[in-house]
Amino acid sequence: MKHASTQSFDMHAYSDGPRLLADIGGTNARFGLEIGPMQVDVIAVLPCNDYPSLHDAMSSYLASPAVKRICATPIRHAALAIANPVDGDQVRMTNHHWAFSIESLRTGLGLETLVVVNDFTALAMALPYLSPDQKVQIGGGNAQAGNAIGLVGAGTGLGVSGIIPVGEHWVPLRSEGGHVSFSPADEIELEILRFCWREYSHVSAERLMSGMGLELIYRALRANDVSDAPAQLDAAEISQRALQGSCAICVRTIDCFCAMLGGVAGNVAVTLGALGGIYIGGGIVPRLGHLFTNSRFRERFEAKGRFAKYLANIPTYLITAEYPAFLGVSAILSEKLSKFPL
């Protein structure tokens, strides 16, 4: 996605004015003005805790001098991605106190159109629009045009989604694939699963491939280790110590995590027939740097027995774009305004 300039606005502006795009998380709300197709300007990140409601945060952004300089007339159309299920008009955030009616928010802001979607739906819709410098290929394979594309993202939880081509359009999947049962692939993972069973009757993929999962894997590996490493560390500390190479258990934790994620990504690929590729998003993996690129992720991705060759032909990409959700909500809003039913 390009950061627009005044010149690009003059040349490629929407005839009905700029569009408001937003990516709402539990900690920060990100806003931008799309002044032309995939051209976003005036990006701002506002702490959610600074505002009593989403309406207040959006109003504050729209009232900013930078927005006012670009918008000669009121914003008519907006789309936002939110880290929360979206089912019907009422939205109550899981990881923040904001709750709102989509219709009331639309009318309160004077908008003609307001589209609200789950953040992973938005991220999935962004995939076809990522430029080469917004992704890094991990391993081999070549994307085949006209086929499904899969998405896996580890962060607070484990998001799974994908997009299916329908004519010249893409349709996103509303998947809850992160909650499939975890399947161990070796003796170490089996021991980790046994450790988890002491606390949980059902161990999902998300239970281990997430921030809380890093902490759980660490505790499981630490339980059978005689080192003087702390009995418990949070996810950020585990990642930091692994990157520094200062804690052997932390390094093993990240190694297990990446291998497990490769297994799940491979499952998504064969389930969807994702010959268009599998993309890795979420907040954890981009921070792992060389620990991920040199990990067993790709090896485990392809380790599907008789289907190993099938997986070897499917590329895997790490998303490196700074604001990928903007690409997705832009595409979704454009589809909405063109009357194509998602």
Short mmCIF file of C-alpha atoms in Angstrom, two decimals:
data_model
loop_
_atom_site.label_atom_id
_atom_site.label_comp_id
_atom_site.label_asym_id
_atom_site.label_seq_id
_atom_site.Cartn_x
_atom_site.Cartn_y
_atom_site.Cartn_z
CA MET A 1 0.00 0.00 0.00
CA LYS A 2 1.36 3.37 -0.99
CA HIS A 3 1.51 6.38 1.29
CA ALA A 4 -0.13 8.94 -0.93
CA SER A 5 1.13 12.37 -1.84
CA THR A 6 -0.77 15.49 -2.83
CA GLN A 7 0.14 14.79 -6.45
CA SER A 8 -1.28 11.23 -6.31
CA PHE A 9 -4.43 12.64 -4.71
CA ASP A 10 -4.92 15.04 -7.62
CA MET A 11 -4.35 12.29 -10.19
CA HIS A 12 -6.14 9.34 -8.65
CA ALA A 13 -8.64 10.72 -6.15
CA TYR A 14 -11.98 8.99 -5.66
CA SER A 15 -14.79 11.03 -7.20
CA ASP A 16 -16.81 10.86 -3.98
CA GLY A 17 -13.92 11.87 -1.73
CA PRO A 18 -11.45 10.06 0.52
CA ARG A 19 -12.48 6.94 2.41
CA LEU A 20 -11.79 6.24 6.06
CA LEU A 21 -9.97 2.97 6.85
CA ALA A 22 -9.37 1.63 10.36
CA ASP A 23 -7.74 -1.33 12.07
CA ILE A 24 -8.98 -1.64 15.67
CA GLY A 25 -7.04 -3.76 18.14
CA GLY A 26 -7.33 -4.20 21.88
CA THR A 27 -4.48 -1.75 22.52
CA ASN A 28 -4.33 0.62 19.55
CA ALA A 29 -6.69 1.95 16.89
CA ARG A 30 -5.05 2.68 13.55
CA PHE A 31 -6.65 5.06 11.07
CA GLY A 32 -5.88 6.21 7.55
CA LEU A 33 -7.46 8.10 4.65
CA GLU A 34 -7.63 6.24 1.35
CA ILE A 35 -7.58 9.03 -1.20
CA GLY A 36 -7.28 6.75 -4.23
CA PRO A 37 -7.16 2.98 -4.86
CA MET A 38 -4.73 1.47 -2.32
CA GLN A 39 -3.24 4.93 -1.61
CA VAL A 40 -3.43 5.83 2.08
CA ASP A 41 -2.41 9.05 3.76
CA VAL A 42 -2.60 10.61 7.25
CA ILE A 43 -2.00 7.33 9.11
CA ALA A 44 -2.44 7.73 12.86
CA VAL A 45 -2.20 5.28 15.75
CA LEU A 46 -4.37 6.18 18.75
CA PRO A 47 -4.23 4.35 22.12
CA CYS A 48 -7.65 2.82 22.79
CA ASN A 49 -7.43 3.62 26.50
CA ASP A 50 -7.31 7.34 25.68
CA TYR A 51 -10.91 7.30 24.42
CA PRO A 52 -14.15 6.23 26.13
CA SER A 53 -15.58 4.81 22.90
CA LEU A 54 -14.72 3.92 19.33
CA HIS A 55 -16.94 6.81 18.21
CA ASP A 56 -14.78 9.21 20.22
CA ALA A 57 -11.56 7.83 18.74
CA MET A 58 -12.87 8.04 15.17
CA SER A 59 -14.24 11.54 15.75
CA SER A 60 -10.91 12.67 17.16
CA TYR A 61 -9.07 11.37 14.12
CA LEU A 62 -11.52 12.94 11.67
CA ALA A 63 -11.24 16.29 13.49
CA SER A 64 -7.45 16.38 13.25
CA PRO A 65 -5.90 19.21 11.18
CA ALA A 66 -4.14 16.75 8.88
CA VAL A 67 -7.44 15.11 7.94
CA LYS A 68 -9.17 18.46 7.56
CA ARG A 69 -6.50 19.61 5.10
CA ILE A 70 -7.31 16.73 2.75
CA CYS A 71 -11.07 16.41 3.23
CA ALA A 72 -12.89 19.34 1.67
CA THR A 73 -16.20 17.55 2.29
CA PRO A 74 -17.30 15.07 5.00
CA ILE A 75 -16.22 11.44 4.69
CA ARG A 76 -18.98 9.35 3.11
CA HIS A 77 -17.59 5.81 3.21
CA ALA A 78 -15.59 3.90 5.83
CA ALA A 79 -14.45 0.38 6.61
CA LEU A 80 -12.84 -0.98 9.73
CA ALA A 81 -11.26 -4.23 10.78
CA ILE A 82 -11.62 -5.21 14.41
CA ALA A 83 -9.96 -7.93 16.49
CA ASN A 84 -13.27 -9.45 17.42
CA PRO A 85 -16.03 -11.63 15.97
CA VAL A 86 -18.51 -9.59 13.93
CA ASP A 87 -21.96 -11.19 13.85
CA GLY A 88 -24.83 -8.79 13.43
CA ASP A 89 -25.11 -5.15 14.43
CA GLN A 90 -23.81 -5.30 18.00
CA VAL A 91 -20.05 -5.55 18.60
CA ARG A 92 -18.52 -5.97 22.04
CA MET A 93 -14.73 -6.17 22.05
CA THR A 94 -13.17 -9.15 23.79
CA ASN A 95 -9.89 -7.48 24.76
CA HIS A 96 -11.16 -3.94 25.41
CA HIS A 97 -14.21 -2.28 26.93
CA TRP A 98 -15.53 -0.72 23.72
CA ALA A 99 -18.98 -1.89 22.63
CA PHE A 100 -21.07 -0.37 19.85
CA SER A 101 -23.85 -0.73 17.33
CA ILE A 102 -22.53 -0.61 13.77
CA GLU A 103 -25.60 1.25 12.57
CA SER A 104 -25.49 3.76 15.42
CA LEU A 105 -21.79 4.35 14.77
CA ARG A 106 -22.51 4.92 11.08
CA THR A 107 -25.27 7.44 11.69
CA GLY A 108 -23.39 9.11 14.54
CA LEU A 109 -20.45 9.82 12.25
CA GLY A 110 -22.66 10.89 9.35
CA LEU A 111 -21.46 8.10 7.05
CA GLU A 112 -23.35 6.68 4.09
CA THR A 113 -21.42 3.40 4.29
CA LEU A 114 -19.72 1.69 7.23
CA VAL A 115 -18.36 -1.83 6.80
CA VAL A 116 -17.10 -3.67 9.90
CA VAL A 117 -15.25 -6.98 9.53
CA ASN A 118 -13.10 -9.28 11.62
CA ASP A 119 -9.41 -8.37 11.44
CA PHE A 120 -8.41 -11.74 10.00
CA THR A 121 -11.03 -11.43 7.28
CA ALA A 122 -9.43 -8.10 6.40
CA LEU A 123 -5.93 -9.58 6.50
CA ALA A 124 -7.00 -12.44 4.22
CA MET A 125 -8.45 -9.98 1.71
CA ALA A 126 -5.15 -8.08 1.74
CA LEU A 127 -3.10 -11.02 0.46
CA PRO A 128 -3.54 -10.56 -3.32
CA TYR A 129 -2.52 -6.91 -3.00
CA LEU A 130 0.76 -7.31 -1.12
CA SER A 131 3.70 -6.00 -3.12
CA PRO A 132 6.96 -7.97 -3.34
CA ASP A 133 8.55 -5.79 -0.66
CA GLN A 134 5.67 -6.48 1.75
CA LYS A 135 6.34 -10.21 2.03
CA VAL A 136 9.26 -12.62 2.30
CA GLN A 137 9.14 -16.11 0.82
CA ILE A 138 10.19 -18.91 3.16
CA GLY A 139 11.38 -21.96 1.24
CA GLY A 140 10.47 -22.97 -2.30
CA GLY A 141 7.31 -23.32 -4.34
CA ASN A 142 5.52 -21.14 -6.86
CA ALA A 143 2.05 -19.67 -6.49
CA GLN A 144 -0.49 -20.85 -9.07
CA ALA A 145 -2.90 -18.13 -10.16
CA GLY A 146 -6.62 -18.73 -9.82
CA ASN A 147 -6.35 -20.91 -6.72
CA ALA A 148 -7.19 -20.54 -3.05
CA ILE A 149 -4.77 -18.71 -0.75
CA GLY A 150 -4.42 -19.60 2.93
CA LEU A 151 -3.57 -17.51 5.98
CA VAL A 152 -2.24 -18.44 9.42
CA GLY A 153 -1.34 -15.89 12.07
CA ALA A 154 -0.04 -16.36 15.61
CA GLY A 155 -0.47 -13.56 18.13
CA THR A 156 -2.78 -13.31 21.11
CA GLY A 157 -4.51 -16.29 19.53
CA LEU A 158 -4.09 -18.34 16.34
CA GLY A 159 -5.99 -16.95 13.37
CA VAL A 160 -6.73 -19.08 10.33
CA SER A 161 -8.45 -17.87 7.18
CA GLY A 162 -8.19 -17.90 3.43
CA ILE A 163 -9.64 -16.48 0.25
CA ILE A 164 -11.30 -18.24 -2.66
CA PRO A 165 -11.33 -16.85 -6.21
CA VAL A 166 -14.81 -16.25 -7.65
CA GLY A 167 -14.50 -14.86 -11.14
CA GLU A 168 -12.49 -11.66 -10.87
CA HIS A 169 -13.19 -11.33 -7.15
CA TRP A 170 -11.99 -12.92 -3.92
CA VAL A 171 -14.28 -14.24 -1.18
CA PRO A 172 -12.84 -14.55 2.37
CA LEU A 173 -13.47 -17.54 4.62
CA ARG A 174 -14.82 -17.03 8.14
CA SER A 175 -12.73 -19.75 9.69
CA GLU A 176 -12.08 -20.70 13.30
CA GLY A 177 -9.33 -23.10 12.28
CA GLY A 178 -7.09 -22.10 15.18
CA HIS A 179 -9.30 -24.18 17.44
CA VAL A 180 -8.67 -27.53 15.74
CA SER A 181 -7.10 -30.14 18.02
CA PHE A 182 -3.32 -29.99 18.24
CA SER A 183 -1.56 -32.97 16.64
CA PRO A 184 1.98 -33.78 17.83
CA ALA A 185 4.48 -34.81 15.17
CA ASP A 186 7.36 -36.16 17.27
CA GLU A 187 8.18 -37.41 20.77
CA ILE A 188 8.99 -33.94 22.12
CA GLU A 189 5.66 -32.55 20.96
CA LEU A 190 3.92 -35.59 22.42
CA GLU A 191 5.52 -34.83 25.80
CA ILE A 192 4.41 -31.21 25.47
CA LEU A 193 0.87 -32.41 24.76
CA ARG A 194 0.92 -34.69 27.79
CA PHE A 195 2.04 -31.74 29.91
CA CYS A 196 -0.85 -29.65 28.54
CA TRP A 197 -3.35 -32.41 29.31
CA ARG A 198 -2.59 -31.93 32.99
CA GLU A 199 -4.24 -28.50 32.75
CA TYR A 200 -6.61 -28.73 29.80
CA SER A 201 -9.04 -31.43 28.67
CA HIS A 202 -8.76 -30.18 25.08
CA VAL A 203 -5.56 -28.78 23.62
CA SER A 204 -6.17 -26.75 20.48
CA ALA A 205 -3.58 -25.56 18.00
CA GLU A 206 -4.14 -22.05 19.38
CA ARG A 207 -3.28 -23.23 22.88
CA LEU A 208 0.32 -23.72 21.73
CA MET A 209 0.74 -21.44 18.71
CA SER A 210 0.09 -18.10 20.36
CA GLY A 211 1.60 -15.83 23.00
CA MET A 212 0.19 -18.00 25.77
CA GLY A 213 1.38 -21.01 23.77
CA LEU A 214 5.00 -19.88 23.89
CA GLU A 215 4.71 -19.69 27.68
CA LEU A 216 3.10 -23.12 27.84
CA ILE A 217 5.73 -24.75 25.60
CA TYR A 218 8.45 -23.19 27.75
CA ARG A 219 6.93 -24.54 30.95
CA ALA A 220 6.56 -28.00 29.40
CA LEU A 221 10.20 -28.10 28.29
CA ARG A 222 11.39 -26.60 31.57
CA ALA A 223 9.56 -29.31 33.56
CA ASN A 224 11.99 -31.95 32.28
CA ASP A 225 15.12 -29.81 32.44
CA VAL A 226 17.64 -29.59 35.27
CA SER A 227 18.95 -26.13 34.36
CA ASP A 228 18.57 -23.08 36.57
CA ALA A 229 16.35 -21.29 34.04
CA PRO A 230 13.29 -19.57 35.55
CA ALA A 231 10.31 -21.85 36.01
CA GLN A 232 8.14 -19.38 34.12
CA LEU A 233 8.69 -16.57 31.59
CA ASP A 234 6.29 -14.46 29.56
CA ALA A 235 6.20 -14.65 25.77
CA ALA A 236 8.20 -11.45 25.20
CA GLU A 237 10.99 -12.61 27.52
CA ILE A 238 11.11 -16.03 25.85
CA SER A 239 11.49 -14.47 22.42
CA GLN A 240 14.08 -11.96 23.61
CA ARG A 241 16.24 -14.57 25.35
CA ALA A 242 16.01 -16.87 22.34
CA LEU A 243 17.10 -14.10 19.98
CA GLN A 244 20.01 -13.30 22.30
CA GLY A 245 20.91 -16.99 22.56
CA SER A 246 21.10 -16.58 26.32
CA CYS A 247 18.67 -19.36 27.26
CA ALA A 248 18.77 -22.84 25.74
CA ILE A 249 15.21 -23.65 26.79
CA CYS A 250 13.95 -20.45 25.16
CA VAL A 251 15.74 -21.37 21.92
CA ARG A 252 14.12 -24.82 22.04
CA THR A 253 10.75 -23.23 22.75
CA ILE A 254 10.94 -21.05 19.65
CA ASP A 255 12.16 -24.01 17.60
CA CYS A 256 9.17 -26.13 18.70
CA PHE A 257 6.78 -23.24 18.13
CA CYS A 258 7.98 -22.66 14.55
CA ALA A 259 7.86 -26.37 13.71
CA MET A 260 4.33 -26.68 15.11
CA LEU A 261 3.26 -23.63 13.12
CA GLY A 262 4.67 -25.24 9.98
CA GLY A 263 2.56 -28.32 10.65
CA VAL A 264 -0.60 -26.26 11.04
CA ALA A 265 0.19 -24.21 7.92
CA GLY A 266 0.64 -27.44 5.99
CA ASN A 267 -2.73 -28.68 7.26
CA VAL A 268 -4.40 -25.48 6.08
CA ALA A 269 -2.70 -25.80 2.68
CA VAL A 270 -3.97 -29.32 2.02
CA THR A 271 -7.40 -28.59 3.48
CA LEU A 272 -7.97 -25.56 1.26
CA GLY A 273 -5.97 -26.77 -1.71
CA ALA A 274 -4.11 -23.48 -1.31
CA LEU A 275 -2.01 -23.66 -4.45
CA GLY A 276 -1.97 -19.86 -4.43
CA GLY A 277 0.25 -19.99 -1.36
CA ILE A 278 0.12 -19.81 2.43
CA TYR A 279 0.79 -16.52 4.24
CA ILE A 280 1.99 -16.10 7.81
CA GLY A 281 0.77 -13.06 9.74
CA GLY A 282 0.19 -12.18 13.38
CA GLY A 283 2.40 -10.36 15.82
CA ILE A 284 4.81 -13.10 16.92
CA VAL A 285 6.60 -14.46 13.86
CA PRO A 286 7.79 -11.14 12.32
CA ARG A 287 9.68 -10.46 15.56
CA LEU A 288 11.58 -13.76 15.48
CA GLY A 289 13.88 -12.77 12.61
CA HIS A 290 16.49 -15.41 11.79
CA LEU A 291 15.04 -17.81 14.35
CA PHE A 292 12.02 -18.22 12.08
CA THR A 293 13.73 -18.12 8.69
CA ASN A 294 16.24 -20.76 9.88
CA SER A 295 13.67 -22.83 11.76
CA ARG A 296 11.97 -26.13 10.93
CA PHE A 297 8.85 -24.28 9.79
CA ARG A 298 9.22 -25.11 6.09
CA GLU A 299 10.49 -28.63 6.77
CA ARG A 300 7.40 -29.37 8.86
CA PHE A 301 5.14 -27.63 6.35
CA GLU A 302 6.17 -30.14 3.70
CA ALA A 303 6.26 -33.19 6.01
CA LYS A 304 2.97 -34.75 4.86
CA GLY A 305 4.12 -38.19 3.73
CA ARG A 306 2.64 -39.02 0.36
CA PHE A 307 1.68 -35.35 -0.07
CA ALA A 308 5.17 -33.97 0.56
CA LYS A 309 5.67 -33.16 -3.13
CA TYR A 310 2.28 -31.42 -3.24
CA LEU A 311 3.30 -29.20 -0.32
CA ALA A 312 6.77 -28.58 -1.74
CA ASN A 313 5.14 -26.82 -4.70
CA ILE A 314 3.14 -24.44 -2.48
CA PRO A 315 5.00 -21.25 -1.49
CA THR A 316 4.90 -19.86 2.04
CA TYR A 317 5.27 -16.14 2.72
CA LEU A 318 5.88 -14.09 5.82
CA ILE A 319 3.87 -10.85 5.74
CA THR A 320 6.13 -7.86 6.45
CA ALA A 321 3.74 -5.01 5.50
CA GLU A 322 3.35 -2.42 8.25
CA TYR A 323 -0.42 -1.92 7.87
CA PRO A 324 -1.71 -4.94 5.91
CA ALA A 325 -5.27 -4.71 7.29
CA PHE A 326 -5.72 -1.40 5.44
CA LEU A 327 -5.24 -3.25 2.15
CA GLY A 328 -7.94 -5.73 3.13
CA VAL A 329 -10.57 -3.27 4.33
CA SER A 330 -9.89 -1.15 1.25
CA ALA A 331 -10.66 -4.14 -0.99
CA ILE A 332 -13.74 -5.08 1.04
CA LEU A 333 -15.11 -1.54 0.95
CA SER A 334 -14.51 -1.30 -2.80
CA GLU A 335 -16.40 -4.58 -3.30
CA LYS A 336 -19.23 -3.28 -1.15
CA LEU A 337 -19.51 -0.06 -3.12
CA SER A 338 -19.38 -1.98 -6.40
CA LYS A 339 -22.31 -4.08 -5.10
CA PHE A 340 -20.38 -7.37 -5.34
CA PRO A 341 -21.74 -9.54 -2.47
CA LEU A 342 -18.97 -10.85 -0.22
#
